[in-house]
Coordinates of C-alpha atoms in Angstrom, one line a residue:
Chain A
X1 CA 0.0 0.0 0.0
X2 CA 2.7 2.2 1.1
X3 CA 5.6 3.1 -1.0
X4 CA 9.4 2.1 0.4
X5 CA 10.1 5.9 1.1
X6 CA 6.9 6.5 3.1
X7 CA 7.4 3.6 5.0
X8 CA 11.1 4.3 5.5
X9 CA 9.8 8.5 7.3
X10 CA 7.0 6.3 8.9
X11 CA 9.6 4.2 10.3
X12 CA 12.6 6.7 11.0
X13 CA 10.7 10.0 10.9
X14 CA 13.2 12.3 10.8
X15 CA 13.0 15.8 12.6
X16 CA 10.5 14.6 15.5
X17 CA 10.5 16.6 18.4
X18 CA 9.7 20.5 19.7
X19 CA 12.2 23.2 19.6
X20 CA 11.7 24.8 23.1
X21 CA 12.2 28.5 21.8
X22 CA 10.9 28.2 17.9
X23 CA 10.2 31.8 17.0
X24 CA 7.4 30.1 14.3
X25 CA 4.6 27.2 15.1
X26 CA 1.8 25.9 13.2
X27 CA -1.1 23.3 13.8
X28 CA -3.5 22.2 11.6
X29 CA -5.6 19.6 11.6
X30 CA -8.2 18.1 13.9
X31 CA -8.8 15.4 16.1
X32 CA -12.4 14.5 14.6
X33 CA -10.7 14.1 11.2
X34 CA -7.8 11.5 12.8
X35 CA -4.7 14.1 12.4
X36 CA -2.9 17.1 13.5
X37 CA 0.4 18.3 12.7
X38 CA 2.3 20.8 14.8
X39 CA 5.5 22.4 13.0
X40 CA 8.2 24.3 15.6
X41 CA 10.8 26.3 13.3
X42 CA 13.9 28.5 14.0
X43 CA 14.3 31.1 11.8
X44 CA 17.6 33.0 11.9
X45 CA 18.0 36.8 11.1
X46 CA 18.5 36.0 7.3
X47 CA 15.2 34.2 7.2
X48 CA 16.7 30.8 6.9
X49 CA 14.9 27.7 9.0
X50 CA 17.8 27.1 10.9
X51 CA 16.0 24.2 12.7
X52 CA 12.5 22.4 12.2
X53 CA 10.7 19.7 14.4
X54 CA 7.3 18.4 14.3
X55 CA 5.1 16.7 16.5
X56 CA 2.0 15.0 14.6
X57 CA -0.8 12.8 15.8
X58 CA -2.3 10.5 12.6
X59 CA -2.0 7.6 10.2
X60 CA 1.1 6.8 8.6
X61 CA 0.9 8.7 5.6
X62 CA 0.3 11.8 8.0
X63 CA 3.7 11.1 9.9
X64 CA 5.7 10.1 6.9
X65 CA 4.5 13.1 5.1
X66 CA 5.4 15.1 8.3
X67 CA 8.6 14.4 8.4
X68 CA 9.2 15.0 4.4
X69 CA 8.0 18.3 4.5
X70 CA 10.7 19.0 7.3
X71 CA 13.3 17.5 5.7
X72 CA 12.1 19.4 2.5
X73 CA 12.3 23.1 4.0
X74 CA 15.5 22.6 6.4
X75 CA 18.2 24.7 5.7
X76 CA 15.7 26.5 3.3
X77 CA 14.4 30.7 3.5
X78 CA 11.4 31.2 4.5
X79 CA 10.3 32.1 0.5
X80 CA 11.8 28.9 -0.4
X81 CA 9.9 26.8 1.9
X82 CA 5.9 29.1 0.9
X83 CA 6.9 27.6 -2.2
X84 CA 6.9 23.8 -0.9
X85 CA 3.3 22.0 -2.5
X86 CA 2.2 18.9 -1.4
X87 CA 2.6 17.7 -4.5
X88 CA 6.6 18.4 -4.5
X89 CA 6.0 16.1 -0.7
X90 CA 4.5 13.1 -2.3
X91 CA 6.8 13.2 -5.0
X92 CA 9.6 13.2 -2.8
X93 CA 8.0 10.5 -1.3
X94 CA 7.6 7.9 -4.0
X95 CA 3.6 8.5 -4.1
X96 CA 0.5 7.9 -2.0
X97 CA -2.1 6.3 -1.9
X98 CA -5.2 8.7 -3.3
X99 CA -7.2 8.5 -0.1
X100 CA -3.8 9.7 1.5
X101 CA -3.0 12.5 -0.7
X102 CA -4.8 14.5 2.1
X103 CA -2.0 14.4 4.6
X104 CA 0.1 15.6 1.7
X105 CA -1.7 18.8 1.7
X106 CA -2.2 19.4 5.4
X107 CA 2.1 18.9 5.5
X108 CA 1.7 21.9 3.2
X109 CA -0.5 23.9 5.7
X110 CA 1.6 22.7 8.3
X111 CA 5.1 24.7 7.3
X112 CA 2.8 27.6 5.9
X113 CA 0.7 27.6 9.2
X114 CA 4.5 28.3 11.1
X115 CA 5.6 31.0 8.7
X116 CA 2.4 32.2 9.0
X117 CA 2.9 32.4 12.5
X118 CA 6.3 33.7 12.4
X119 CA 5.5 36.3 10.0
X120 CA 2.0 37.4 11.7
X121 CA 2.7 38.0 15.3
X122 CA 6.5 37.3 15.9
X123 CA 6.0 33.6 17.2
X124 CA 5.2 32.7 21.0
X125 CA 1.6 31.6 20.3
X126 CA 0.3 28.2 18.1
X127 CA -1.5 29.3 15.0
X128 CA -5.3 30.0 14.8
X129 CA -5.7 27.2 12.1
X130 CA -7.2 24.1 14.4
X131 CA -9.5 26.1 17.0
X132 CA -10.7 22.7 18.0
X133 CA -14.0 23.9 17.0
X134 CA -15.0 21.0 14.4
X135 CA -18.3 22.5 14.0
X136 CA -16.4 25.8 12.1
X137 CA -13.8 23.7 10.1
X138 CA -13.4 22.9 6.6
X139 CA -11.9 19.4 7.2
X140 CA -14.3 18.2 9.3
X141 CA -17.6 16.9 8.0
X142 CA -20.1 19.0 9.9
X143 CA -22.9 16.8 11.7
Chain B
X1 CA 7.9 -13.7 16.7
X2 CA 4.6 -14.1 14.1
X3 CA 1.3 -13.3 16.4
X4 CA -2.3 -13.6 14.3
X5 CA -4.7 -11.2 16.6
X6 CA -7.6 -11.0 13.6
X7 CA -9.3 -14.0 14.0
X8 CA -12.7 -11.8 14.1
X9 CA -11.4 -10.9 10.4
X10 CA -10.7 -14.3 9.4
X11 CA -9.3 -17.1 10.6
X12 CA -6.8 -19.9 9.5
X13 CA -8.3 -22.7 8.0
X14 CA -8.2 -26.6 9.9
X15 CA -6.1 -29.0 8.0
X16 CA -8.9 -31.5 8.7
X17 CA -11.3 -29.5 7.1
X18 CA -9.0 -29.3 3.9
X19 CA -9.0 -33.4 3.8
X20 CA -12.6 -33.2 4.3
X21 CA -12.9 -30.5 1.1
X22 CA -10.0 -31.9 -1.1
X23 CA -12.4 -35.3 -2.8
X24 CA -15.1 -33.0 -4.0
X25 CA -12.1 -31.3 -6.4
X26 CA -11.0 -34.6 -7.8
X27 CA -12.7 -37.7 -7.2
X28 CA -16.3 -36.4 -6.6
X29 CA -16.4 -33.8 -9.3
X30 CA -19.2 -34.5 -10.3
X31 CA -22.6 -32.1 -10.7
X32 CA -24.7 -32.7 -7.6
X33 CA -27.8 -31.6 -10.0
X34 CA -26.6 -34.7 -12.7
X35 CA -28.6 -37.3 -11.4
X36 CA -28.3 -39.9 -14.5
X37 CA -24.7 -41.2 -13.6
X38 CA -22.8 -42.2 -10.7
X39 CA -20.2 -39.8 -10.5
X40 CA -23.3 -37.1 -9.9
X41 CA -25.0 -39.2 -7.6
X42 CA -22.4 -39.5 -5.5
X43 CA -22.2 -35.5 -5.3
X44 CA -25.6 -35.3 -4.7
X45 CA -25.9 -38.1 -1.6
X46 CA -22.8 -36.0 -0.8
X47 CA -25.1 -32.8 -0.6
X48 CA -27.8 -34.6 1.4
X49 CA -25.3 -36.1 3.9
X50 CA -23.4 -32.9 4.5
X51 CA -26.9 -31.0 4.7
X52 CA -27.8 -33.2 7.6
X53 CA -24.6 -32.7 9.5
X54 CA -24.7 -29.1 9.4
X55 CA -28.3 -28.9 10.4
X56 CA -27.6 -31.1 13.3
X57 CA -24.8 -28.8 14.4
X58 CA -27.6 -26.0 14.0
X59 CA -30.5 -27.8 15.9
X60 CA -32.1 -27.2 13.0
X61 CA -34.3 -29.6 10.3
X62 CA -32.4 -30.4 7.0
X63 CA -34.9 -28.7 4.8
X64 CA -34.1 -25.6 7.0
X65 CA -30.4 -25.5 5.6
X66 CA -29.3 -23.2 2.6
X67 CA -25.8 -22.8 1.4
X68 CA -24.9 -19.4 0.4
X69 CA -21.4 -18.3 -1.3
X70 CA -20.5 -16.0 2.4
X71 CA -22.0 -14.7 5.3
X72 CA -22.6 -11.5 3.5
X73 CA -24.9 -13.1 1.0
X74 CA -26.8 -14.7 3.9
X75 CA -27.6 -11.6 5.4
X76 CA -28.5 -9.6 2.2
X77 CA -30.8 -13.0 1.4
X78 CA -32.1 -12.8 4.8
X79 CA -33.5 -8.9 4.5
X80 CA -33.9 -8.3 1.0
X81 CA -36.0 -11.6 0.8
X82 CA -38.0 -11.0 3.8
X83 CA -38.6 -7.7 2.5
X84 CA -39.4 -8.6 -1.0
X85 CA -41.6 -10.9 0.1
X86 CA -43.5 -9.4 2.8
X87 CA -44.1 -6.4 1.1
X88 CA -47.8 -6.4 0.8
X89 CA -48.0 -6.7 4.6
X90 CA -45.4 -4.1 5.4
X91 CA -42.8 -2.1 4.5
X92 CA -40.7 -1.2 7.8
X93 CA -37.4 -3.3 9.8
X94 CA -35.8 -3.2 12.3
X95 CA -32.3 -3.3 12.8
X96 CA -29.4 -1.6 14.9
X97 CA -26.9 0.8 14.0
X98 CA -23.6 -1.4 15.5
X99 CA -24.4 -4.1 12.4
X100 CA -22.1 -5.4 10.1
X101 CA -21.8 -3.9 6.7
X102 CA -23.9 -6.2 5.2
X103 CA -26.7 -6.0 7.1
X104 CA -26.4 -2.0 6.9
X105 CA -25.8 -1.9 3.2
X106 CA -28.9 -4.4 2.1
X107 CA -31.4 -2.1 4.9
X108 CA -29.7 1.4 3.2
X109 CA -30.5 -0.3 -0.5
X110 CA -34.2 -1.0 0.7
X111 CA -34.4 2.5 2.1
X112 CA -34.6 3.3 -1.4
X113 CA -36.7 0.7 -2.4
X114 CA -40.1 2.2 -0.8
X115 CA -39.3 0.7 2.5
X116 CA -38.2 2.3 6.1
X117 CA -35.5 1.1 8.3
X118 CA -34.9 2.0 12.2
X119 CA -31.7 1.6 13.1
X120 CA -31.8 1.0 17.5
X121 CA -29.2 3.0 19.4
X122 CA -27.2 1.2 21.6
X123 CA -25.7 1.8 25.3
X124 CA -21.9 2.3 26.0
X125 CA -21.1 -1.6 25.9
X126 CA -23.1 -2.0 22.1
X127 CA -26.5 -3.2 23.7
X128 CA -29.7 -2.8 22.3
X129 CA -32.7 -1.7 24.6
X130 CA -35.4 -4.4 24.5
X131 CA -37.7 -1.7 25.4
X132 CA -36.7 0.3 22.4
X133 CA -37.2 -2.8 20.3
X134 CA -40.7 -3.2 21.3
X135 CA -41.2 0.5 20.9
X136 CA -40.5 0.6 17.5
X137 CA -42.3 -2.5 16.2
X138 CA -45.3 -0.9 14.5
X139 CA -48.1 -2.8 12.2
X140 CA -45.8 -2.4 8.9
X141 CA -42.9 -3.9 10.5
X142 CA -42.0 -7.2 9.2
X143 CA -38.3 -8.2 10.2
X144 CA -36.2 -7.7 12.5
X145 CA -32.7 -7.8 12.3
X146 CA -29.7 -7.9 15.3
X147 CA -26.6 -9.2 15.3
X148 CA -26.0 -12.3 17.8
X149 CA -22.8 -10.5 18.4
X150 CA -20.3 -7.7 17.6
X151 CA -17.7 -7.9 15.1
X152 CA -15.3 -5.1 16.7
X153 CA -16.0 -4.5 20.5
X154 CA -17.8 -8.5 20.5
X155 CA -21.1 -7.7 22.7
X156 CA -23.3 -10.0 22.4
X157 CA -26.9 -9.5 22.3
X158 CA -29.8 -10.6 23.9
X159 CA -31.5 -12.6 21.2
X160 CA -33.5 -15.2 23.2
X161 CA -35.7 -12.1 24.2
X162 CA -35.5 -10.4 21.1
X163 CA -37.1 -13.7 19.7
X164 CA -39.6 -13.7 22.1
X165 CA -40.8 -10.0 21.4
X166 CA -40.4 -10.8 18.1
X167 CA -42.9 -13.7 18.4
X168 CA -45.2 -11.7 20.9
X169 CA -45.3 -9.5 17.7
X170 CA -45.9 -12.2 14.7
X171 CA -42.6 -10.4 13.1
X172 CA -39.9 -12.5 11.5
X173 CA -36.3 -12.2 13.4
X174 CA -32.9 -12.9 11.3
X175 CA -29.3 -12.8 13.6
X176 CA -26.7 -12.5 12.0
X177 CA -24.1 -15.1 13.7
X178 CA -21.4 -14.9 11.7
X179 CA -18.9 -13.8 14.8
X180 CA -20.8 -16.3 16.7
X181 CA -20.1 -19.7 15.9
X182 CA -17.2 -21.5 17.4
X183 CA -17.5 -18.2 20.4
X184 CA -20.8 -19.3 21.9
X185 CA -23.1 -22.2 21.9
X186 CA -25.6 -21.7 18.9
X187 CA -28.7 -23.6 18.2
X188 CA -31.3 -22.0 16.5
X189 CA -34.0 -23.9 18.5
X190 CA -32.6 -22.5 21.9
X191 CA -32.2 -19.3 20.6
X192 CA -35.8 -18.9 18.9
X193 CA -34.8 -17.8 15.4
X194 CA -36.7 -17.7 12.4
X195 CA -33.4 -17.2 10.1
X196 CA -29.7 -16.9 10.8
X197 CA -26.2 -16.2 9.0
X198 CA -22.9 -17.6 9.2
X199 CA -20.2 -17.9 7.7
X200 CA -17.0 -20.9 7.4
X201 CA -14.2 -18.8 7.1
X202 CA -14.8 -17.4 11.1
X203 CA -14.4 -20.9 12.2
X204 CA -11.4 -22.5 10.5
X205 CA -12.9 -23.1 7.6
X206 CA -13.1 -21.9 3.7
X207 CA -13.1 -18.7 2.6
X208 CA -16.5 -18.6 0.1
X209 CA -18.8 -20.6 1.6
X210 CA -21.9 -19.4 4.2
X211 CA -25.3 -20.7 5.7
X212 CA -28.8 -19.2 5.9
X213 CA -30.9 -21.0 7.9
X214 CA -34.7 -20.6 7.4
X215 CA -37.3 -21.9 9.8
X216 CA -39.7 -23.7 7.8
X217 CA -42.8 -21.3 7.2
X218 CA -41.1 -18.1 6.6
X219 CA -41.6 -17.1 3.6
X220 CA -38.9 -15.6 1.4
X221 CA -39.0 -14.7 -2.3
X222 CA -34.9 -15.7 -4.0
X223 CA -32.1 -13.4 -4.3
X224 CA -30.6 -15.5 -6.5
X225 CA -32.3 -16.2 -9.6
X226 CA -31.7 -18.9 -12.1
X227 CA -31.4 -23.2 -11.5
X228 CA -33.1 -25.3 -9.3
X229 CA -30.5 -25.9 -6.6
X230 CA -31.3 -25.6 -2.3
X231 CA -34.7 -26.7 -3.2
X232 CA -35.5 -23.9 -5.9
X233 CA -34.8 -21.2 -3.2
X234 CA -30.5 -20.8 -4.4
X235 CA -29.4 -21.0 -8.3
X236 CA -26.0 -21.9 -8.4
X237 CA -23.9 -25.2 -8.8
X238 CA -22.9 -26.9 -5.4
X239 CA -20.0 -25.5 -3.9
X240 CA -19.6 -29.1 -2.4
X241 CA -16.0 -29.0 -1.5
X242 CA -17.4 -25.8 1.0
X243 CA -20.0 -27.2 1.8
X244 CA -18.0 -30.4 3.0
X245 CA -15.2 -27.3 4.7
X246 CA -18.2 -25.7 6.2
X247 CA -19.8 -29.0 7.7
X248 CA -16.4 -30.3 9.0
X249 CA -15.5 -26.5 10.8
X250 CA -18.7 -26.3 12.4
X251 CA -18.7 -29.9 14.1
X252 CA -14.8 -29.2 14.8
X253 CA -16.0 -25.7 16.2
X254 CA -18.8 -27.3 18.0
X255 CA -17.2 -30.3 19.4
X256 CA -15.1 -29.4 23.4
X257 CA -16.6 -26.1 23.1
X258 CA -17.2 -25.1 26.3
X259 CA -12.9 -26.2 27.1
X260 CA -12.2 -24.1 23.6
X261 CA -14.8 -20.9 25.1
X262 CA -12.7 -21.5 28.5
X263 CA -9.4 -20.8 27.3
X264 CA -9.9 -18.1 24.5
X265 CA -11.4 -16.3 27.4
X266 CA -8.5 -16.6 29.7
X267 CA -6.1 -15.6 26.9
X268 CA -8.3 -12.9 25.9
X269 CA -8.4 -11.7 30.1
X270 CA -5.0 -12.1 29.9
X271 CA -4.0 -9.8 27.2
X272 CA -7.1 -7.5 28.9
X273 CA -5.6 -6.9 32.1
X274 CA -1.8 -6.7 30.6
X275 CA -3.1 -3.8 29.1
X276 CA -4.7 -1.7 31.3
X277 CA -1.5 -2.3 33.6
X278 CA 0.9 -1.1 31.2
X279 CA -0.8 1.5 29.3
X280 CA -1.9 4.7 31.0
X281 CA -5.0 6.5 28.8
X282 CA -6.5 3.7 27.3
X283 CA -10.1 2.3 27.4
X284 CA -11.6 -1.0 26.8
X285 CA -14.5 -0.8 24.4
X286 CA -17.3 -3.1 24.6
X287 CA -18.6 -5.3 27.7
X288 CA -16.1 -6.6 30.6
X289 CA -18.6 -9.4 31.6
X290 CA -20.3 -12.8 30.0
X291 CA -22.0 -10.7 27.6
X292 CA -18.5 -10.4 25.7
X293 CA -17.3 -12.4 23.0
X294 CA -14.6 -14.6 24.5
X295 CA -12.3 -14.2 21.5
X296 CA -12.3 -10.3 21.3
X297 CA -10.6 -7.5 22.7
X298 CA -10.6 -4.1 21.7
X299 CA -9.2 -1.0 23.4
X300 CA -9.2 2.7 22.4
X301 CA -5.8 4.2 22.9
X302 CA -6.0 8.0 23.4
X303 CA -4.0 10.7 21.9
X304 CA -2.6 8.7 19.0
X305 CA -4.4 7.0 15.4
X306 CA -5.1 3.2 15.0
X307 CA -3.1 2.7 11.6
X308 CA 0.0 3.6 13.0
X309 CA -0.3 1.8 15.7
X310 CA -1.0 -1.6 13.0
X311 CA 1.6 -0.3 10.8
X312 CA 4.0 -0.8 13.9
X313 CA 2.6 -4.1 15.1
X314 CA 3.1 -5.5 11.6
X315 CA 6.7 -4.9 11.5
X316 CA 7.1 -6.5 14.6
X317 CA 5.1 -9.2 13.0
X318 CA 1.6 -8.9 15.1
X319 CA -1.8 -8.9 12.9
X320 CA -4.4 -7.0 14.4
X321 CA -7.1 -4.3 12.9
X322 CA -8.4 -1.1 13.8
X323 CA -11.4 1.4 13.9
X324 CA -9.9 4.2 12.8
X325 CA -11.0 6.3 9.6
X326 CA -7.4 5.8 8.0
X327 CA -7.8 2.2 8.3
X328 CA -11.3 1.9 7.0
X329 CA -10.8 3.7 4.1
X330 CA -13.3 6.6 5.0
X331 CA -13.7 9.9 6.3
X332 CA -15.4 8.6 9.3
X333 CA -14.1 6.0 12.1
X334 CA -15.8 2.7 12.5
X335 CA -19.7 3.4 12.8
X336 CA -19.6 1.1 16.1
X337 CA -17.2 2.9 17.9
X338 CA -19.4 6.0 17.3
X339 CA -22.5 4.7 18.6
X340 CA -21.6 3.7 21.4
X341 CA -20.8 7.2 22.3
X342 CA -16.8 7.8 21.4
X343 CA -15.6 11.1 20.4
X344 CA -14.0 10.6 16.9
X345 CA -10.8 11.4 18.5
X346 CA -10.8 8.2 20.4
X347 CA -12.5 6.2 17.9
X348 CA -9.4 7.1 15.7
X349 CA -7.0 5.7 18.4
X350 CA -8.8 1.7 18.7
X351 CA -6.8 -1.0 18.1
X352 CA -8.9 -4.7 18.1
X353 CA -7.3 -7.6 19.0
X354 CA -9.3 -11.3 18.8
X355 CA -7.7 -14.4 19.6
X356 CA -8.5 -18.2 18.4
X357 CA -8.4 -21.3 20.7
X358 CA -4.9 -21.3 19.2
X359 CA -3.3 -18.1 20.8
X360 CA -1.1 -19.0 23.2
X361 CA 0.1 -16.8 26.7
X362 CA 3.2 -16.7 25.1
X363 CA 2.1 -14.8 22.0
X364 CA 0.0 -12.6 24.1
X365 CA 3.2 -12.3 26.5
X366 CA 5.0 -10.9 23.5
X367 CA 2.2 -8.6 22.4
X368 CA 2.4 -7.3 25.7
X369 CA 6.1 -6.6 25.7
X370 CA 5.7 -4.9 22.3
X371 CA 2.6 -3.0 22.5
X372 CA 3.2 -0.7 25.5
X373 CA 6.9 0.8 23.9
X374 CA 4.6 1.2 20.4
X375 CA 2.1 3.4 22.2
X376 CA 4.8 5.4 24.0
X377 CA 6.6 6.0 21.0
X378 CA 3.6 7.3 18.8
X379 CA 2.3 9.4 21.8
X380 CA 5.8 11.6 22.2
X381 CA 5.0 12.0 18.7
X382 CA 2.0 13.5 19.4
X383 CA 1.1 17.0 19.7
X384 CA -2.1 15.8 22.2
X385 CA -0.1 14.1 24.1
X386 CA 1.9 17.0 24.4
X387 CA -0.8 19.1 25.8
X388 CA -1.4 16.2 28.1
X389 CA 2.4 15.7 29.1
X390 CA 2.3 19.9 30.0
X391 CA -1.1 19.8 31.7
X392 CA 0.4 17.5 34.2
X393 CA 4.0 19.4 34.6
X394 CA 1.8 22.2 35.3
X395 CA -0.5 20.5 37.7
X396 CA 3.2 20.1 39.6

């Protein structure tokens, strides 16, 4: 089901963890839906992600995925990385399956959510994007 | 270490019960419906024997057994031809939301075939309310339709009084047994069913092959149209090799089945208790008493997502199956979970877990060792666990 690569950041996710002073972090996601990613990100004067750690809770697509997108915009600017797509995630990844090809884009969100973040308000608090209000979100299938 | 925990999924098939199949593909090939030469006599005296054994497994009258292609045919049989042919006197069923696929896809395609379906809620532990049953039977209903037990959390129902409200009410009551047989004592008699499902595969036997029992006098127009075969009611050449799988893993299901009950329940308390000693957050879902199915287990583990947790099993060689929406292939986690009143978020996190009479302590000894370090790892992962880990520092 899984291609080698996904199974290989499923297995050794790299770039799991928190960074204690990140000056950017994103969530998105929700718990209804089954996943959440949270991306941490130190960004140097120069605008370069010095450092990038995420935490995610999901399948594993959503983890694999996770740890892609780090690998993908580590070391980057933070121009570079608004550029990522999910599609450039999944590529790197070998493929997913199509009823996965939703964690790609929330890995997307995910890095834009932090710059976001970084950009909007300097960085102490988690992005707006999950307000754990399922009723209000676009992911969730309202009931 | 290799460790088969779906045996609600399926389950490995007897090596008797391959000798008992293996004739009808090469010695006894003949058609059971060719009457005019030896080689299909013998198929069809094969037919009548086999008939007979699985009826007295059943408690059941010969003419009362029909062979079906799965379990899943036997239910959509069951409602469709109930339905179909009880349509002049009524057009509403009864069912309940925690039932298999089958039975929830057949009542969803009648839904929008002209007829109504209520689907019964059920309490925390999957059970229906009797009193809600009896509430909703009306003077269009004409079948009812509850599971004998649970595929996923493995509560069983209370069917020897849903038969007797059932009967109280002239309405026609189908179980589907399917997770039944070989788990509990079943006799159709005892349990005061008009029809009832199940299938080989759950009981060490073939994949392919299922049973509908029909109480003589129910009436019941064909699903399957075309020959003459299981008495005009079943078009379709004799599967006699599953039929001779099916007979031989019911009697071997049947035979020492109270020891067999015995000891899958022990493993399964075994692996039950290891559990909820090792892992912190975690919930068992379903019943804790006699009303559980003694081969299942199924817990909810909070804060993380059922297919990573099987993903991880699996490469340490442990088969199991989850709830979660990832692993069913929909938006939505499994549809039993939810009615029995979990959040989604915890749905997500269920893992299930069902042993056969083959499971030993040993293999449940190494799921134990495994699982715990599996569920740690995913939850640092985890940005709810997070929160969790920093409510409690703060609570310091």
């Amino acid at each position: 089901m899984y291609s080698e690569k996904v199974m290989d950041h499923f297995e050794n996710p790299r770039n799991v963890g928190e960074i204690p002073n990140a000056n950017a972090v994103g969530q998105v996601g929700n718990p209804k839906c089954g996943d959440i990613m949270k991306i941490y990100m130190d960004i140097d004067e120069n605008e370069v992600i010095r450092d990038v750690k995420f935490k995610t809770f999901g399948c594993g697509a959503a983890i694999a995925t996770s740890s892609m997108a780090t690998e993908l915009v580590k070391g980057k600017t933070v121009d570079e990385a608004l550029k990522l797509t999910n599609k450039a995630v999944m590529e790197a990844l070998d493929g997913l399956p199509p009823q996965k090809i939703h964690c790609s884009v929330l890995a997307e969100e995910a890095i834009k959510s932090a710059i976001d973040n970084y950009r909007g308000n300097g960085g102490k608090s988690v992005h707006e994007g999950c307000r754990k209000d399922c009723s209000a979100c676009p992911h969730a299938n309202n009931e | 270490m290799n460790v088969y925990l779906d045996n609600n999924a399926t389950t490995a098939m007897n090596k008797e019960v391959l000798e008992a199949m293996l004739p009808y593909y090469t010695e006894i090939y003949g058609n059971a419906s060719s009457k005019f030469y030896e080689v299909g006599r013998i198929a069809e005296n094969a037919v009548l024997e086999i008939r007979e054994r699985v009826a007295k497994e059943l408690g059941a009258k010969t003419n009362e057994i029909y062979f079906t292609a799965s379990g899943c045919e036997a239910d959509n049989w069951a409602i469709k031809g109930i339905a179909f042919a009880n349509k002049d006197k009524g057009n509403h069923i009864i069912t309940s939301q925690i039932e298999h696929h089958a039975v929830l896809g057949a009542c969803e395609f009648l839904e929008k075939n002209g007829f109504t379906v209520t689907y019964l809620p059920v309490d925390s532990e999957g059970k229906i309310s009797l009193k809600d049953l009896e509430d909703a039977i009306t003077d269009k209903t004409i079948l009812v339709t509850i599971m004998t037990a649970n595929n996923e959390i493995g509560t069983i129902e209370p069917i020897c009084e849903i038969a007797k409200i059932c009967k109280e009410h002239k309405v026609i009551f189908h179980t589907d047994a399917v997770q039944a047989i070989g788990h509990m004592p079943i006799n159709v008699a005892d349990l005061g069913v008009d029809m009832l499902s199940l299938s080989a595969h759950k009981f060490h036997g073939p994949k392919g092959v299922g049973v509908l029992y029909i109480r003589n006098g129910v009436k019941i127009e064909n699903l399957i149209h075309g020959g003459g075969q299981e008495r005009g009611k079943r078009a379709a050449t004799e599967n006699i090799a599953g039929m001779a799988g099916l007979c031989k893993a019911l009697e071997m299901a049947n035979s020492d089945l109270d020891k067999k009950m015995a000891k899958m329940r022990d493993v399964r308390d075994r692996l039950i208790a290891g559990i909820k000693e090792r892992i912190p957050y975690c919930r068992l879902n379903g019943p804790s008493d006699e009303t559980r199915l003694c081969n299942n287990v199924n817990f909810s583990f909070r804060y993380i997502e059922g297919e990573s947790i099987l993903m991880l099993l699996d490469m340490h060689g442990i088969a199991a199956s989850s709830g979660s929406a990832c692993a069913s292939g929909s938006l939505d986690p499994s549809h039993v979970l939810l009615a029995i009143g979990l959040p989604h978020e915890i749905a997500h996190g269920s893992v299930r877990f069902s042993v056969s009479e083959d499971t030993t302590y040993e293999e449940v000894d190494y799921v134990l060792e495994v699982l715990p370090k599996i569920i740690e790892r995913l939850r640092l992962m985890s940005p709810l666990y997070e929160e969790v880990l920093n409510g409690e520092k703060e609570a310091k």
